Structures are given as structure tokens and as C-alpha cells.
Coordinates of C-alpha atoms and ligand atoms in Angstrom, one line a residue:
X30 CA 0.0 0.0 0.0
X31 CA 1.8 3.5 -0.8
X32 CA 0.7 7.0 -0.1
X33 CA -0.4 7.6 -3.5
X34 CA -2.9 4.5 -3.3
X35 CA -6.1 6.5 -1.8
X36 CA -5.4 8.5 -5.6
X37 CA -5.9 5.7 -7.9
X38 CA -9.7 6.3 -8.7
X39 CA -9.3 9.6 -9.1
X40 CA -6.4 8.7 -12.0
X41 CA -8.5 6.5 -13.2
X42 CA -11.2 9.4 -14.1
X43 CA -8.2 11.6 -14.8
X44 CA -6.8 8.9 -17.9
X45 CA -10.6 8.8 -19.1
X46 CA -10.6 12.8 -19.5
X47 CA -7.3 12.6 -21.1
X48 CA -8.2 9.9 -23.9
X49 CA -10.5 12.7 -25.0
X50 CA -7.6 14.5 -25.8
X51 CA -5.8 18.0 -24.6
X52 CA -5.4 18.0 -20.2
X53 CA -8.2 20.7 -19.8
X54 CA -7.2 21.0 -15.8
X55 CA -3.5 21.6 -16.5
X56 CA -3.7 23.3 -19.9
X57 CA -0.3 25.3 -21.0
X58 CA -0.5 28.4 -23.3
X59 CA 2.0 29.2 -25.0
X60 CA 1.8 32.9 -25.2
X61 CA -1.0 34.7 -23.7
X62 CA -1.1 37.7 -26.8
X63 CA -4.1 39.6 -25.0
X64 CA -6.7 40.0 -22.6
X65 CA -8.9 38.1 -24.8
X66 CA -6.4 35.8 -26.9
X67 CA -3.7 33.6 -26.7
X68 CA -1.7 31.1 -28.5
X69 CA -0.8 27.4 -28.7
X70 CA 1.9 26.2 -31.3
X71 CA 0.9 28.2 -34.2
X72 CA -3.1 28.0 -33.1
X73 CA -4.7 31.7 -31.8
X74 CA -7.2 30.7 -29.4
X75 CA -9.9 33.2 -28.0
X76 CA -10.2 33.2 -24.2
X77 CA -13.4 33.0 -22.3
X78 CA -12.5 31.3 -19.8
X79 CA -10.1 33.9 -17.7
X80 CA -12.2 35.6 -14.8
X81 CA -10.7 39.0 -16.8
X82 CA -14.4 40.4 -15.9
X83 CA -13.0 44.0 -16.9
X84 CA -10.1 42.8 -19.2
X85 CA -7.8 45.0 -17.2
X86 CA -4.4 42.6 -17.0
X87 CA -3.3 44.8 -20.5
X88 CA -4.3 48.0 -19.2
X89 CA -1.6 50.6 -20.0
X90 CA -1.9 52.4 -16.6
X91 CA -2.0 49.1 -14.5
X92 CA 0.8 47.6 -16.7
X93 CA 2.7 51.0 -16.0
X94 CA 1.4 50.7 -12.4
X95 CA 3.1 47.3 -11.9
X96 CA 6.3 48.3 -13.8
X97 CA 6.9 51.3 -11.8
X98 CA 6.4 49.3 -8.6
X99 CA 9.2 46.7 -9.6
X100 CA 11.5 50.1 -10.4
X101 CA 10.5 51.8 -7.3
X102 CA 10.6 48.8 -4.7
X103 CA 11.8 45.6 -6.1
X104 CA 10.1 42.5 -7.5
X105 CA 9.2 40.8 -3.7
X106 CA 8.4 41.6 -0.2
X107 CA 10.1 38.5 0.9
X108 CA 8.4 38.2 4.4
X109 CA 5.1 39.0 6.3
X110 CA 3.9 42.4 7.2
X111 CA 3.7 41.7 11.3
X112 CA 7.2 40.1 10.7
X113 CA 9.1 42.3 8.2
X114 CA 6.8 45.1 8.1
X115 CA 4.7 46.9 5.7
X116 CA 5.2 49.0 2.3
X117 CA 3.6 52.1 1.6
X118 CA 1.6 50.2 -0.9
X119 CA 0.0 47.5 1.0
X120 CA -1.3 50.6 3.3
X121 CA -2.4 53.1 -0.1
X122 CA -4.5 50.3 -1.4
X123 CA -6.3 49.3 2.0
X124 CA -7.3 52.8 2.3
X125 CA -8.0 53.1 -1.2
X126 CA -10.6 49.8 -1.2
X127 CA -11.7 51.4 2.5
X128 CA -12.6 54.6 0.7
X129 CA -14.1 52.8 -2.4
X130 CA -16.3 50.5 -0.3
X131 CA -17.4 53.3 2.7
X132 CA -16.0 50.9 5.2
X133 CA -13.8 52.0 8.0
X134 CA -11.5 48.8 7.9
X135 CA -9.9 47.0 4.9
X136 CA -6.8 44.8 4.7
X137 CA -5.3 43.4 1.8
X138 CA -3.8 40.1 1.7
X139 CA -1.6 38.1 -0.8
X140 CA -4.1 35.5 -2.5
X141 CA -8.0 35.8 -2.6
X142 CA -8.4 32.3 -1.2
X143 CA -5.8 32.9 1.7
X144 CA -8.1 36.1 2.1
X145 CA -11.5 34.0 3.3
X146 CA -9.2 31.3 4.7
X147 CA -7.7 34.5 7.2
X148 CA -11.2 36.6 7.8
X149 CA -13.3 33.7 8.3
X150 CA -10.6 31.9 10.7
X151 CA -9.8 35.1 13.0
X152 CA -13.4 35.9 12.7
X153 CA -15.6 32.8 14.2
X154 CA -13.5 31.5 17.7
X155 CA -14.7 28.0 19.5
X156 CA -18.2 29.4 20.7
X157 CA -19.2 31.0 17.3
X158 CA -21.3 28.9 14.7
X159 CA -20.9 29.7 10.9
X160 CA -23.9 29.4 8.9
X161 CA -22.7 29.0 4.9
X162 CA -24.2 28.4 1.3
X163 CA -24.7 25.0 0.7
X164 CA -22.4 26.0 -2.7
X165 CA -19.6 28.0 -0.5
X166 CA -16.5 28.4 -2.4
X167 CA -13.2 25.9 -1.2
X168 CA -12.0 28.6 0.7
X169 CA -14.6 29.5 2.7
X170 CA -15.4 25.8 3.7
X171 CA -10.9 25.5 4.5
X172 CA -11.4 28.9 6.3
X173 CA -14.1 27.6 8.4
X174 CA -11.6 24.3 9.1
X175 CA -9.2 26.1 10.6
X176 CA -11.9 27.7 13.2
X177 CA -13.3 25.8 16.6
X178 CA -16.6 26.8 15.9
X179 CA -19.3 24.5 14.7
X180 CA -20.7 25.0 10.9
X181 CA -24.4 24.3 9.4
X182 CA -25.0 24.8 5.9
X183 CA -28.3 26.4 4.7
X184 CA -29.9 25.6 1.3
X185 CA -28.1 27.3 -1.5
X186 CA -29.3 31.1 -2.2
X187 CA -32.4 30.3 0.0
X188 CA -32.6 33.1 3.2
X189 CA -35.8 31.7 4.1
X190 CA -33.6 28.2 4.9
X191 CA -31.3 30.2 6.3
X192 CA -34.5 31.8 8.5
X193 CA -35.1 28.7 9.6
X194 CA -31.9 27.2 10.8
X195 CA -31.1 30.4 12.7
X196 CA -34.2 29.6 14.6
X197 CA -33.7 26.3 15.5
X198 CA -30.3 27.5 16.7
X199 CA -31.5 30.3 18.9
X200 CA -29.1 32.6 21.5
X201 CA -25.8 30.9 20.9
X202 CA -24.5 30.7 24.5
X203 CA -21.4 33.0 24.4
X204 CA -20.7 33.1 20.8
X205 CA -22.3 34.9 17.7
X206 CA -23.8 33.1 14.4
X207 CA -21.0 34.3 11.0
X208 CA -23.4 34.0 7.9
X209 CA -21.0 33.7 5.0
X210 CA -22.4 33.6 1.5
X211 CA -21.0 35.1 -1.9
X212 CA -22.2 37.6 -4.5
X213 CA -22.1 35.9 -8.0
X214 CA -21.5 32.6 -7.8
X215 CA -18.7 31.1 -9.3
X216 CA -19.9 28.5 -11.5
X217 CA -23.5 28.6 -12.5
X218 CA -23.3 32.1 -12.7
X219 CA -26.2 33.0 -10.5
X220 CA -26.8 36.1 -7.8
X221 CA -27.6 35.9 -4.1
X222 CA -30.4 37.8 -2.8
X223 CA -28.4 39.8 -0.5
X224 CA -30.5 42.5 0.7
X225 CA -33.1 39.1 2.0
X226 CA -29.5 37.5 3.8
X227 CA -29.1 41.0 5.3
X228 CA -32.7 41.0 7.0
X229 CA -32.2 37.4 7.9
X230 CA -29.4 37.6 9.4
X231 CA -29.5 40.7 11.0
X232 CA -33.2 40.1 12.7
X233 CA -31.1 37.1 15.0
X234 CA -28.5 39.3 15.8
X235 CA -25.7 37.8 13.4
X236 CA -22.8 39.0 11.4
X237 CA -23.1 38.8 7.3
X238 CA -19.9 38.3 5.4
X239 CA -19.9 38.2 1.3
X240 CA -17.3 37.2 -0.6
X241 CA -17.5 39.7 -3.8
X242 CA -14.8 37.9 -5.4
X243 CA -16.9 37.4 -8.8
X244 CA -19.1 40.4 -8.5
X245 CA -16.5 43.4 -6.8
X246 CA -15.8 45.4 -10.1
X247 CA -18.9 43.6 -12.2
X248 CA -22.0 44.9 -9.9
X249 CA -23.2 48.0 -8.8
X250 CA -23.2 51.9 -10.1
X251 CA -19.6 52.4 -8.6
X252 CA -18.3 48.8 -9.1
X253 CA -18.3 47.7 -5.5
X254 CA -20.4 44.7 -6.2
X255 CA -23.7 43.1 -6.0
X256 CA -24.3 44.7 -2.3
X257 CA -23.9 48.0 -3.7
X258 CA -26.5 46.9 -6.5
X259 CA -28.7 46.1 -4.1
X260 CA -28.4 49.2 -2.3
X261 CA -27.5 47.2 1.1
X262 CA -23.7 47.8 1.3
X263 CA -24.0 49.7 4.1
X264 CA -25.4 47.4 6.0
X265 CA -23.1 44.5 5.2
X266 CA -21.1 43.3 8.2
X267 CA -17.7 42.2 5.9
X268 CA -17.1 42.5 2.0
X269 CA -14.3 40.1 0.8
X270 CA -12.7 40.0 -2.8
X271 CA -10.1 39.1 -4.8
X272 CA -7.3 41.3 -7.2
X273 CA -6.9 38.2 -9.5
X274 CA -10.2 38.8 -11.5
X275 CA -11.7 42.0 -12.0
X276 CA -8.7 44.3 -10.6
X277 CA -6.0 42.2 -13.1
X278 CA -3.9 41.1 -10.5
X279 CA -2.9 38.6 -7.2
X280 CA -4.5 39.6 -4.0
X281 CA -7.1 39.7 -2.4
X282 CA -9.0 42.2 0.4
X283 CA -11.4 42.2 3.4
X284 CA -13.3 45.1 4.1
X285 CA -15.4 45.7 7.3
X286 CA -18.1 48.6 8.8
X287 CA -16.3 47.5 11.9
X288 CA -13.6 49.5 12.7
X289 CA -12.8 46.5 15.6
X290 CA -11.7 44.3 12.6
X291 CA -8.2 45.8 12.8
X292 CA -7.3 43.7 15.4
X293 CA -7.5 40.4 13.5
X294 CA -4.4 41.5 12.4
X295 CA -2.5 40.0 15.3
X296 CA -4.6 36.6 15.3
X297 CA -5.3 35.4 11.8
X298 CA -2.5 32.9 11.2
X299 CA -2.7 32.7 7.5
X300 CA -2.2 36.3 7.5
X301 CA 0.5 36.5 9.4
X302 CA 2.1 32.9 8.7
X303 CA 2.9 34.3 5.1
X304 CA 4.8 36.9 2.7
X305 CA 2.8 39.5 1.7
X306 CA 1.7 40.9 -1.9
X307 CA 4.2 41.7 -4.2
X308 CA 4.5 45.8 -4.7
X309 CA 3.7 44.7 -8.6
X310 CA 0.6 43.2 -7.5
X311 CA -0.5 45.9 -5.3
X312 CA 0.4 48.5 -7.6
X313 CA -1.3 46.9 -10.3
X314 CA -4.5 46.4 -8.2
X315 CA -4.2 49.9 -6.8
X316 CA -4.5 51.3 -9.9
X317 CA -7.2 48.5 -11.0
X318 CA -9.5 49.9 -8.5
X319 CA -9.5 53.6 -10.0
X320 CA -10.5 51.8 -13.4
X321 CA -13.5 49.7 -11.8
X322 CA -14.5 53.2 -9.7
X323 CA -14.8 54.8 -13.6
X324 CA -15.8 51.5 -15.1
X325 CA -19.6 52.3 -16.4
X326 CA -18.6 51.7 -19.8
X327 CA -16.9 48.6 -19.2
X328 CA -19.6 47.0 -16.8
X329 CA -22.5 48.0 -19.6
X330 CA -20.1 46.1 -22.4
X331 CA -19.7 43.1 -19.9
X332 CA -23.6 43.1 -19.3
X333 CA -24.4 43.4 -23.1
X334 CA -22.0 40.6 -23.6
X335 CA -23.4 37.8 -21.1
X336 CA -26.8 38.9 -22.0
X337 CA -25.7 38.1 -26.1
X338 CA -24.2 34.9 -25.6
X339 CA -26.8 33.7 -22.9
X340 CA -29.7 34.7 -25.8
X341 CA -27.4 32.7 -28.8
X342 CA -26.9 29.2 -26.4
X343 CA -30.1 29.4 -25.1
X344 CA -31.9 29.8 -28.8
X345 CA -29.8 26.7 -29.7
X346 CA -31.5 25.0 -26.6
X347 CA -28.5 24.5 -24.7
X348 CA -29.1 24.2 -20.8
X349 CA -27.9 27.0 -19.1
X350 CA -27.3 27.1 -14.8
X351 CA -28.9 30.9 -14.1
X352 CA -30.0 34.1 -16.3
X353 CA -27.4 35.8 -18.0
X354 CA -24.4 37.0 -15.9
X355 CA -20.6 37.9 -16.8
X356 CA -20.7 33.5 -15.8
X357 CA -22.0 31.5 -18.5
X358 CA -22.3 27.9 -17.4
X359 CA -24.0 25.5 -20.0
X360 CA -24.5 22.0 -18.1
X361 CA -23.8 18.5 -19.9
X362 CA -24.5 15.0 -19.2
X363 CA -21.8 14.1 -18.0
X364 CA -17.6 14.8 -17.5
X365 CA -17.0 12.5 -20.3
X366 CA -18.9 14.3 -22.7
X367 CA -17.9 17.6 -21.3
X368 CA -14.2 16.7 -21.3
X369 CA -15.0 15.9 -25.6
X370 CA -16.9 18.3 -25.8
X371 CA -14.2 20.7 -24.3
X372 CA -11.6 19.5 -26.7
X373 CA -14.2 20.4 -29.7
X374 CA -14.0 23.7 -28.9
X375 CA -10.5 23.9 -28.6
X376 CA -10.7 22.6 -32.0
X377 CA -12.5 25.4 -33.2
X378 CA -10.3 27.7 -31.1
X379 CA -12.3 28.5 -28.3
X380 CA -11.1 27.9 -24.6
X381 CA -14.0 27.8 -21.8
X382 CA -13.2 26.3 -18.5
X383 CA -14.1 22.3 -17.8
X384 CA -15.7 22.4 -14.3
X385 CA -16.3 18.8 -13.0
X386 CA -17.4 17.6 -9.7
X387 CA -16.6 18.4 -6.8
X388 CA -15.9 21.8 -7.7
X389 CA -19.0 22.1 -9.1
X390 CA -22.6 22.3 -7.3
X391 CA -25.1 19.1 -7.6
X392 CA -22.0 16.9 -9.0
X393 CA -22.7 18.9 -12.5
X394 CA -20.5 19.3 -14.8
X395 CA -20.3 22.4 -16.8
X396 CA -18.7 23.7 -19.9
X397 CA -18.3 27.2 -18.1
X398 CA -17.6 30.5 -19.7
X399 CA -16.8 33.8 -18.0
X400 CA -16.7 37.0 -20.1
X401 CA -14.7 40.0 -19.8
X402 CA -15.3 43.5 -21.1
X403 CA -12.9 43.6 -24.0
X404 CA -15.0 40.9 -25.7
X405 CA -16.1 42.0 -28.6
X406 CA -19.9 41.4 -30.5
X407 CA -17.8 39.5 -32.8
X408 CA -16.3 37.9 -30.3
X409 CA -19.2 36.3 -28.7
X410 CA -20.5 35.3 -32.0
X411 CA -17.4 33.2 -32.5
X412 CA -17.8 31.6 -29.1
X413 CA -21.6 31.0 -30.5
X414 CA -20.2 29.6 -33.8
X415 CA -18.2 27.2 -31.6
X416 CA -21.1 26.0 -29.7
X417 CA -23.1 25.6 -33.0
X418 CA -20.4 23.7 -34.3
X419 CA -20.6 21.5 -31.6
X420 CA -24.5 20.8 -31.7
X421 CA -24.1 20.2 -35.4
X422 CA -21.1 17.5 -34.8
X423 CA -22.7 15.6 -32.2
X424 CA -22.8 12.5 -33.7
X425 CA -19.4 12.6 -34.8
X426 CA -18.4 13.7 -31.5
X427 CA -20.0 11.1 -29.6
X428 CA -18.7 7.9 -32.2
X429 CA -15.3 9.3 -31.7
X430 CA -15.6 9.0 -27.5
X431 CA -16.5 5.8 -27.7
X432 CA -13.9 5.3 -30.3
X433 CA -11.5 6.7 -27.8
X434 CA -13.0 5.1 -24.6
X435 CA -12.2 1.6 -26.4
X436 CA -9.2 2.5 -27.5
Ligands
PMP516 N1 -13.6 33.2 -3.7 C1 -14.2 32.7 -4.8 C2 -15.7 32.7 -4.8 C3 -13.5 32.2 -5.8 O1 -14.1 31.7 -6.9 C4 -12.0 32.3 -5.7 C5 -11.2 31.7 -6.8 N2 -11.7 31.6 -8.1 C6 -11.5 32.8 -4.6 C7 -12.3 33.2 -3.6 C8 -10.0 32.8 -4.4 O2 -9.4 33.8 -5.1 P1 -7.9 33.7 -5.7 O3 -7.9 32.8 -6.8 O4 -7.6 35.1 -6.0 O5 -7.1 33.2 -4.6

């Protein structure tokens, strides 16, 4: 028996998906040409698949941004900020997020996922009980691991489910109830009802915390996300996000109406465990965040965008997960099919994203497409071409995985 043993169904499912061609969880570009294309061999391939929700990663000013930082300050901060201190930067974009967000508290951290895995930790102590989305994001469910307090999962985007479990909890002796649920979510592409999770949660007492890391930048008249869209951001206890989507960068941010959050400075050990953002990242995120505060245009593209593409799949009968979003998520049978289905549009020179369980809610799996804002109308209609293609080549498609699963 080795260590690797425990692995050997998931190889098995991993040899399947790779008889059906390319390795779609460990693809390799070979030059990434622009925010919307890139290349492999001599093959241009259009990207819709990259979380760029405002195509900001070949921005002159945030290129500049990050360029300048390296001149200015180097390329790393090689330690932690409670360890080996802060840089100007790290401080300029908390109180830049802060001001963008009307929140008294923000602190920026050096992955999104290391982000939820910090708040969430330092936030919910032994005596605490988390209440989260029945579809909560890896990071969220390893944040809450890492915390003594108990967890209960409430019926995904449901607040009268989350009603209910509150109730049944009732006054949580010494502790406080952390409701944790996200904006847009990740892979079907659908929106929480966040001004019903405020009202729920607030009428027993608890503490809301969003994670805005698909919809900060996307949502709302200012870009702070799908709070602000529901006009409830005030009232939202903590706003987390990430720099490595719409603000074209590595990071990630907390942001809280209580100016007490300060202190989990000094207690939440992923935070202070590890080396902090690089000054490119910040400074490339920094300026990111003046673009998403301007980004009207760029969030009226996005929406036009999703709202084309959901109208093309849907009018070739394709099942789609939500209404249209900058998260396009057409389900399939299965992860065979998806996996061939996958390498049929890379064929046709289209990259989406495979999402197989358990990423994925209800063990689906998806052929998932995020937009960004520098997708074109052409663009879209050669990501609709693609799909066409693919309904028209079924048969063919399906002979050949067989052919392949045999072979
Ligand atoms: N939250 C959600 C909802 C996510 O989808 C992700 C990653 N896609 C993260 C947090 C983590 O962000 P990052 O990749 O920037 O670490």
C-alpha cells in the first residue's frame, strides 16, 4: 500500500478525461497575446474562460502601475507584514478599497483564497457557529476548518432556509452566528439575494460576510459589487474579494463597517504565517481599483456581452445554470462528454473552462464560460459559432468517445 494509493480512482477518471484529448485542468499556453487571446503552437485561441471580468491585465496604466512598482521597490516583499513590516503600498491600497467601499477597515492580503481562509478563521472563535451556502467556495469551507466553531450549511441562495436554521439554533451561549455567502457565484453564474441574507441575518443578531470575489468590479453603479447593487452595502457586516479577477492582479482584500476588525491583524494565522503581496501586485491592483470606480462603460459592455451569448446558447437549446451573468455555465450529461466536448471547442479555437465535480454544485458538470469587457460582439458570436459547431457535430463527437474510450 503507498501513499499515493487512496489516488488511484481519481487517476483512473483523470486517464478517461485525457483519452478525450488535450489536459483541460493543466492546460499550458503558449503565449498569452491579449486579454482576450492567446496562443498554442501556431493555433490563436480566443479566451473566455479567464475571470478578466473587466479585461484589465493589458491595461496601460496598470501595466505601468506594476512596472513602476518593480522600479521603485523591487520585485518581492520577501516576508510577512507583522514580521518584516509593511510597504507604503499594501497601506495606499487598503485605504484606497476602505474609501471605495465606505467601510472604515480594509486589509489586503496576498491570494483571494488565503483572504476567506484569514477573515473567516480570525473571525468565528470556538463558541461562534458559521452558517454558509450549501455551494460555498473551497476557501470559505478551509477557512471555516481552521476555526473551533461549529458549521451548518443552509440551502443554497435560500434566506428563508437560512431563516429557519437560525431559529432552531437560537441565542448561541457566548458566541455569535457568522453568515458567510457570496455575490455571483462562481460556477453557475447566479446572484444571491443579498438585501433578504441582510434582513435574515440581522433580525437574530448575526454578522453577514460576502465574498464579492466574482461580482466586486462587475455589480453596482460604482463597481463595489452586488451589495452595492442592491443598495445594502452599508449594512453589510464584511465585503471580501479578490485582485486576480476584475482588478488584473494577485491579491485579495477584506473590508469591514467595523472599525474592531483591525485587530485580526495580530490573530489570523494565514495572515500573518505568510509573505505579503508583491508591490507589482498591489500597484497593479491599486490602480485597478481607480478603473473599476470609472468602469460604467466597461460593466455596460460586460452586461451586453453575457446577455448576447446567454440569448445565442439558449436559442440553440443548450441548458444554461442561471440568467445571463458575466458567468455562462452550459451543463452537460456528464464529465466524459464535457471533457470531448471541451476539446471540440478547442478545435475550433475557443477555450472555456471544464468544471467537474466536486468543484461544481449538484456533482454537474459544466462547460463554463466567464466574459470580460474587451470581448467584442464579434467575439461572442465566434464563441456562438463554436457551440453551433458543436450541436451540429454531435454525432461525430460522440462515435469518436466511444472510439476513444475503447481504444
Ligand atoms: N472566492 C471565490 C468565490 C473564488 O471563486 C475564488 C477563486 N476563483 C477565490 C475566492 C480565491 O481567489 P484567488 O484565486 O484570487 O485566490
Amino acid at each position: 500500500m503507498s501513499l499515493f494509493d487512496k489516488y488511484a480512482p481519481l487517476q483512473a477518471r483523470v486517464d478517461v478525461m485525457m483519452k478525450m484529448g488535450r489536459d483541460a485542468l493543466g492546460l499550458q499556453f503558449d503565449d498569452i497575446i491579449s486579454t482576450t487571446r492567446a496562443r498554442i503552437g501556431n493555433r490563436e485561441i480566443l479566451l473566455a474562460g479567464t475571470n478578466n471580468y473587466l479585461g484589465l491585465t493589458f491595461d496601460e496604466d496598470c501595466m505601468k502601475a506594476a512596472k513602476d512598482a518593480v522600479d521603485n521597490h523591487g520585485t518581492g516583499t520577501t516576508g510577512s507584514r507583522i514580521a518584516n513590516g509593511t510597504y507604503s503600498e499594501h497601506i495606499d491600497l487598503e485605504k484606497s478599497l476602505a474609501d471605495h467601499l465606505g467601510m472604515p477597515s480594509c486589509i489586503v492580503f496576498t491570494t483571494g483564497y488565503q483572504t476567506n481562509l484569514s477573515a473567516i478563521s480570525g473571525l468565528a472563535g470556538d463558541k461562534d457557529v458559521v452558517f454558509m451556502d450549501a455551494d460555498a467556495h473551497a476557501c470559505i469551507i478551509d477557512g471555516t476548518r481552521l476555526t473551533g466553531a461549529s458549521t451548518i450549511r443552509f440551502r443554497h441562495n435560500n434566506p428563508e432556509d437560512l431563516d429557519k436554521r437560525l431559529k432552531r439554533q437560537g441565542e448561541i451561549e457566548g458566541g455569535n452566528a457568522l453568515v458567510v455567502i457570496e455575490g455571483l457565484y462562481s460556477m453557475f453564474g447566479d446572484v444571491a439575494p443579498i438585501d433578504e441574507f441582510v434582513e435574515v441575518t440581522h433580525n437574530h443578531g448575526g454578522y453577514l460576510f460576502i465574498d464579492e470575489a466574482h461580482s466586486y468590479g462587475v455589480f453596482g453603479p460604482t463597481g463595489c459589487g452586488l451589495a452595492e447593487e442592491q443598495g445594502v452595502l452599508d449594512k453589510v457586516d464584511f465585503i471580501s474579494g479578490t485582485f486576480s479577477k476584475s482588478l488584473a492582479s494577485v491579491g485579495g482584500f477584506c473590508a469591514s463597517r467595523h472599525p474592531e476588525f483591525e485587530i485580526l491583524r495580530k490573530v489570523m494565522r494565514p495572515y500573518m504565517f505568510t509573505a505579503s503581496a508583491t508591490p507589482a501586485n498591489i500597484c497593479a491592483a491599486l490602480a485597478a481599483v481607480e478603473k473599476v470606480k470609472q468602469g460604467e462603460a466597461l460593466r455596460a459592455n460586460l452586461k451586453a456581452r453575457g446577455q448576447q451569448l446567454h440569448k445565442g446558447l439558449s436559442e440553440m437549446g443548450y441548458d444554461l445554470c442561471a440568467d445571463a451573468s458575466p458567468v455562462i455555465a452550459v451543463r452537460r450529461p456528464n464529465e466524459v462528454v464535457a471533457a470531448m466536448e471541451w476539446n471540440g471547442l478547442m478545435e475550433n479555437g475557443v477555450y472555456v473552462n471544464l468544471a467537474v465535480p466536486p468543484g461544481t454544485p449538484q456533482s454537474s458538470s459544466l462547460l463554463r464560460i466567464s466574459l470580460s469587457a474587451a470581448h467584442t460582439e464579434d467575439d461572442i458570436n465566434i464563441i456562438l459559432k463554436a457551440f453551433s459547431d458543436l450541436k451540429d457535430n454531435q454525432g461525430q463527437l460522440m462515435s469518436d468517445m466511444s472510439a476513444k474510450l475503447q481504444g
